Amino acid sequence: MAARTRLMRRATARNVREAVRWMSSSEISDSDMRCRPSVSHKGSSSSSSDPGLRSVQWVFLGCPGVGKGTYASRLSRLVSVPHIATGDLVRDELASSGPLSKQLAEIVNQGHLVSDEIIINLLSKRLEDGVNKGESGFILDGFPRTTRQAEILGGVTEIDLVVNLRLREDILLTKCLGRRICSQCGGNFNVASIDIKGENGRPDIIMAPILPPEHCMSKLITRADDTREVVKERLRVYHEMSEPVEEFYRKRGKLLEFELPGGISESWPKLLQALKLNNLGEEQSAAA
Ligand SMILES: Nc1ncnc2c1ncn2[C@@H]1O[C@H](COP(=O)(O)OP(=O)(O)O)[C@@H](O)[C@H]1O
């Protein structure tokens, strides 16, 4: 057991060293890595050799069901960096039926966290593959989820900004239960229709369902960990293990709190405004 732990530690250290080497061999200077949302992010290329591009290194935090994936993936397209969701890395590993898949299935389907070692291995590999393809910068979604992960990430590279998405807990559960994925195209949808009257000074919250196109309707599936019991456990685990990560970044002055006011049409422009990216959003919708 001790030997296995030592081996795991060595494997992790090696991956982190590789990530460090990746960072230091990158053409981007330290100052370029810092968040400069007001500079132009032209085109869809994420190559670091384009002097007009600056690669942001952002993290999205937030409870299960809050919409980290939705907003992180939209933003990644806007600022031309990859959206890396550790939940997707875990699901890819599960689907691959590799040596880890049985162990992972048990953990994920109980709503628990995968070990820091395994998740860092998966993330290091994804970052390395990306760098080999010429990627730079990232928006991380679902990582770090423990303070240890945050410390390891901080030892490897500088995070510019951490966006903490927030939403009422009763809505989170409904949203998780409404999630659907098209088994053919992989599209993410949500059949939940939320219309909650505000009370005690809280505003109304209206979130329209995100319905799939006709051709996906018959192919919709639900994630195995999106059952009522497992979502409740994931929320409990988030409060216990991941909320301290918010404090970790708050203390370092990197945390941007963002309370979602409603569905995408209402929240997206406000999020861009909070990130001082509204001009970029307008440019892109004008070009579309
Ligand atoms: N950083 C991480 N650390 C540990 N486990 C993780 C991490 N990211 C993802 N996982 C595992 O993958 C599952 C799915 O993650 P994700 O898709 O991000 O779910 P959620 O909807 O709960 O945010 C998690 O419940 C957990 O088991």
PDB file of C-alpha atoms in Angstrom, residues 102-229:
ATOM      1  CA  LYS A 102     -14.182   0.355 -13.230  1.00  0.00           C
ATOM      2  CA  GLN A 103     -12.698   2.144 -10.218  1.00  0.00           C
ATOM      3  CA  LEU A 104     -13.770   5.542 -11.599  1.00  0.00           C
ATOM      4  CA  ALA A 105     -17.339   4.406 -12.340  1.00  0.00           C
ATOM      5  CA  GLU A 106     -17.834   3.404  -8.717  1.00  0.00           C
ATOM      6  CA  ILE A 107     -16.552   6.728  -7.379  1.00  0.00           C
ATOM      7  CA  VAL A 108     -18.377   8.970  -9.872  1.00  0.00           C
ATOM      8  CA  ASN A 109     -21.695   7.135  -9.598  1.00  0.00           C
ATOM      9  CA  GLN A 110     -21.643   7.594  -5.834  1.00  0.00           C
ATOM     10  CA  GLY A 111     -21.110  11.339  -6.251  1.00  0.00           C
ATOM     11  CA  HIS A 112     -17.634  11.282  -4.734  1.00  0.00           C
ATOM     12  CA  LEU A 113     -14.425  12.921  -5.902  1.00  0.00           C
ATOM     13  CA  VAL A 114     -11.788  11.037  -7.830  1.00  0.00           C
ATOM     14  CA  SER A 115      -8.394  11.117  -6.078  1.00  0.00           C
ATOM     15  CA  ASP A 116      -6.197  14.171  -6.632  1.00  0.00           C
ATOM     16  CA  GLU A 117      -3.537  11.883  -8.130  1.00  0.00           C
ATOM     17  CA  ILE A 118      -5.823  10.424 -10.796  1.00  0.00           C
ATOM     18  CA  ILE A 119      -7.346  13.762 -11.741  1.00  0.00           C
ATOM     19  CA  ILE A 120      -3.941  15.458 -11.991  1.00  0.00           C
ATOM     20  CA  ASN A 121      -2.701  12.630 -14.209  1.00  0.00           C
ATOM     21  CA  LEU A 122      -5.698  13.063 -16.521  1.00  0.00           C
ATOM     22  CA  LEU A 123      -5.327  16.855 -16.585  1.00  0.00           C
ATOM     23  CA  SER A 124      -1.553  16.798 -17.173  1.00  0.00           C
ATOM     24  CA  LYS A 125      -2.056  14.474 -20.108  1.00  0.00           C
ATOM     25  CA  ARG A 126      -4.775  16.714 -21.572  1.00  0.00           C
ATOM     26  CA  LEU A 127      -2.560  19.806 -21.201  1.00  0.00           C
ATOM     27  CA  GLU A 128       0.384  18.049 -22.811  1.00  0.00           C
ATOM     28  CA  ASP A 129      -1.730  16.816 -25.735  1.00  0.00           C
ATOM     29  CA  GLY A 130      -3.017  20.371 -26.159  1.00  0.00           C
ATOM     30  CA  VAL A 131       0.422  21.912 -26.170  1.00  0.00           C
ATOM     31  CA  ASN A 132       1.547  19.397 -28.786  1.00  0.00           C
ATOM     32  CA  LYS A 133      -1.332  20.687 -30.923  1.00  0.00           C
ATOM     33  CA  GLY A 134      -0.266  24.317 -30.379  1.00  0.00           C
ATOM     34  CA  GLU A 135      -2.821  25.262 -27.733  1.00  0.00           C
ATOM     35  CA  SER A 136      -2.099  27.955 -25.176  1.00  0.00           C
ATOM     36  CA  GLY A 137      -4.119  29.242 -22.268  1.00  0.00           C
ATOM     37  CA  PHE A 138      -7.231  27.511 -20.912  1.00  0.00           C
ATOM     38  CA  ILE A 139     -10.485  27.805 -19.093  1.00  0.00           C
ATOM     39  CA  LEU A 140     -10.577  25.051 -16.499  1.00  0.00           C
ATOM     40  CA  ASP A 141     -14.002  23.786 -15.470  1.00  0.00           C
ATOM     41  CA  GLY A 142     -14.304  21.479 -12.479  1.00  0.00           C
ATOM     42  CA  PHE A 143     -10.655  21.852 -11.448  1.00  0.00           C
ATOM     43  CA  PRO A 144      -9.376  22.574  -8.846  1.00  0.00           C
ATOM     44  CA  ARG A 145     -11.969  20.993  -6.585  1.00  0.00           C
ATOM     45  CA  THR A 146      -9.839  20.584  -3.463  1.00  0.00           C
ATOM     46  CA  THR A 147      -7.388  22.997  -1.868  1.00  0.00           C
ATOM     47  CA  ARG A 148      -4.617  20.480  -2.544  1.00  0.00           C
ATOM     48  CA  GLN A 149      -5.442  20.596  -6.264  1.00  0.00           C
ATOM     49  CA  ALA A 150      -5.424  24.412  -6.072  1.00  0.00           C
ATOM     50  CA  GLU A 151      -2.003  24.369  -4.389  1.00  0.00           C
ATOM     51  CA  ILE A 152      -0.581  21.987  -7.005  1.00  0.00           C
ATOM     52  CA  LEU A 153      -1.992  24.113  -9.838  1.00  0.00           C
ATOM     53  CA  GLY A 154      -0.568  27.237  -8.206  1.00  0.00           C
ATOM     54  CA  GLY A 155       2.851  25.571  -8.070  1.00  0.00           C
ATOM     55  CA  VAL A 156       2.726  24.860 -11.793  1.00  0.00           C
ATOM     56  CA  THR A 157       1.298  28.018 -13.296  1.00  0.00           C
ATOM     57  CA  GLU A 158      -0.364  31.319 -12.513  1.00  0.00           C
ATOM     58  CA  ILE A 159      -4.128  31.517 -12.631  1.00  0.00           C
ATOM     59  CA  ASP A 160      -5.325  34.948 -13.740  1.00  0.00           C
ATOM     60  CA  LEU A 161      -8.922  34.833 -12.654  1.00  0.00           C
ATOM     61  CA  VAL A 162     -11.362  32.495 -10.924  1.00  0.00           C
ATOM     62  CA  VAL A 163     -15.039  32.896 -11.701  1.00  0.00           C
ATOM     63  CA  ASN A 164     -17.340  31.530  -9.017  1.00  0.00           C
ATOM     64  CA  LEU A 165     -20.806  30.940 -10.465  1.00  0.00           C
ATOM     65  CA  ARG A 166     -23.605  30.918  -7.913  1.00  0.00           C
ATOM     66  CA  LEU A 167     -27.242  29.868  -7.980  1.00  0.00           C
ATOM     67  CA  ARG A 168     -29.841  28.914  -5.371  1.00  0.00           C
ATOM     68  CA  GLU A 169     -29.458  25.330  -4.145  1.00  0.00           C
ATOM     69  CA  ASP A 170     -33.070  24.238  -4.900  1.00  0.00           C
ATOM     70  CA  ILE A 171     -32.582  25.314  -8.526  1.00  0.00           C
ATOM     71  CA  LEU A 172     -29.282  23.406  -8.771  1.00  0.00           C
ATOM     72  CA  LEU A 173     -30.994  20.119  -8.011  1.00  0.00           C
ATOM     73  CA  THR A 174     -33.775  20.764 -10.559  1.00  0.00           C
ATOM     74  CA  LYS A 175     -31.190  21.754 -13.185  1.00  0.00           C
ATOM     75  CA  CYS A 176     -29.087  18.613 -12.652  1.00  0.00           C
ATOM     76  CA  LEU A 177     -32.179  16.425 -12.913  1.00  0.00           C
ATOM     77  CA  GLY A 178     -33.173  18.206 -16.151  1.00  0.00           C
ATOM     78  CA  ARG A 179     -29.821  17.652 -17.893  1.00  0.00           C
ATOM     79  CA  ARG A 180     -29.873  15.605 -21.097  1.00  0.00           C
ATOM     80  CA  ILE A 181     -27.111  14.655 -23.530  1.00  0.00           C
ATOM     81  CA  CYS A 182     -27.572  13.595 -27.130  1.00  0.00           C
ATOM     82  CA  SER A 183     -25.938  10.171 -27.377  1.00  0.00           C
ATOM     83  CA  GLN A 184     -25.143  10.816 -31.032  1.00  0.00           C
ATOM     84  CA  CYS A 185     -23.854  14.399 -31.327  1.00  0.00           C
ATOM     85  CA  GLY A 186     -22.863  14.880 -27.650  1.00  0.00           C
ATOM     86  CA  GLY A 187     -24.908  18.105 -27.381  1.00  0.00           C
ATOM     87  CA  ASN A 188     -25.900  19.225 -23.872  1.00  0.00           C
ATOM     88  CA  PHE A 189     -29.514  20.225 -23.193  1.00  0.00           C
ATOM     89  CA  ASN A 190     -31.746  20.877 -20.220  1.00  0.00           C
ATOM     90  CA  VAL A 191     -35.458  20.113 -20.085  1.00  0.00           C
ATOM     91  CA  ALA A 192     -36.008  21.848 -16.716  1.00  0.00           C
ATOM     92  CA  SER A 193     -38.212  24.927 -16.833  1.00  0.00           C
ATOM     93  CA  ILE A 194     -37.540  27.177 -13.863  1.00  0.00           C
ATOM     94  CA  ASP A 195     -39.906  29.956 -12.872  1.00  0.00           C
ATOM     95  CA  ILE A 196     -39.503  30.913  -9.224  1.00  0.00           C
ATOM     96  CA  LYS A 197     -41.157  33.945  -7.672  1.00  0.00           C
ATOM     97  CA  GLY A 198     -38.780  36.073  -5.682  1.00  0.00           C
ATOM     98  CA  GLU A 199     -39.443  36.483  -1.984  1.00  0.00           C
ATOM     99  CA  ASN A 200     -37.794  38.278   0.946  1.00  0.00           C
ATOM    100  CA  GLY A 201     -36.172  40.781  -1.406  1.00  0.00           C
ATOM    101  CA  ARG A 202     -34.878  38.114  -3.768  1.00  0.00           C
ATOM    102  CA  PRO A 203     -35.674  38.623  -7.473  1.00  0.00           C
ATOM    103  CA  ASP A 204     -37.732  36.221  -9.618  1.00  0.00           C
ATOM    104  CA  ILE A 205     -35.673  33.585 -11.404  1.00  0.00           C
ATOM    105  CA  ILE A 206     -36.747  32.413 -14.818  1.00  0.00           C
ATOM    106  CA  MET A 207     -34.676  29.882 -16.738  1.00  0.00           C
ATOM    107  CA  ALA A 208     -36.102  28.567 -19.967  1.00  0.00           C
ATOM    108  CA  PRO A 209     -35.358  24.957 -20.918  1.00  0.00           C
ATOM    109  CA  ILE A 210     -32.554  24.404 -23.432  1.00  0.00           C
ATOM    110  CA  LEU A 211     -34.361  22.046 -25.758  1.00  0.00           C
ATOM    111  CA  PRO A 212     -32.643  19.798 -28.294  1.00  0.00           C
ATOM    112  CA  PRO A 213     -33.385  19.982 -32.025  1.00  0.00           C
ATOM    113  CA  GLU A 214     -35.926  17.496 -33.372  1.00  0.00           C
ATOM    114  CA  HIS A 215     -33.276  15.038 -34.655  1.00  0.00           C
ATOM    115  CA  CYS A 216     -31.701  14.664 -31.165  1.00  0.00           C
ATOM    116  CA  MET A 217     -35.020  14.112 -29.331  1.00  0.00           C
ATOM    117  CA  SER A 218     -35.037  10.316 -29.541  1.00  0.00           C
ATOM    118  CA  LYS A 219     -31.334  10.018 -28.638  1.00  0.00           C
ATOM    119  CA  LEU A 220     -31.319  11.826 -25.311  1.00  0.00           C
ATOM    120  CA  ILE A 221     -29.625  10.191 -22.352  1.00  0.00           C
ATOM    121  CA  THR A 222     -29.121  11.196 -18.724  1.00  0.00           C
ATOM    122  CA  ARG A 223     -25.771  11.080 -16.907  1.00  0.00           C
ATOM    123  CA  ALA A 224     -25.626   8.153 -14.472  1.00  0.00           C
ATOM    124  CA  ASP A 225     -24.654  10.574 -11.675  1.00  0.00           C
ATOM    125  CA  ASP A 226     -27.601  12.934 -12.307  1.00  0.00           C
ATOM    126  CA  THR A 227     -30.055  11.072 -10.065  1.00  0.00           C
ATOM    127  CA  ARG A 228     -31.660  12.874  -7.090  1.00  0.00           C
ATOM    128  CA  GLU A 229     -29.694  10.895  -4.508  1.00  0.00           C
TER     129      GLU A 229
END
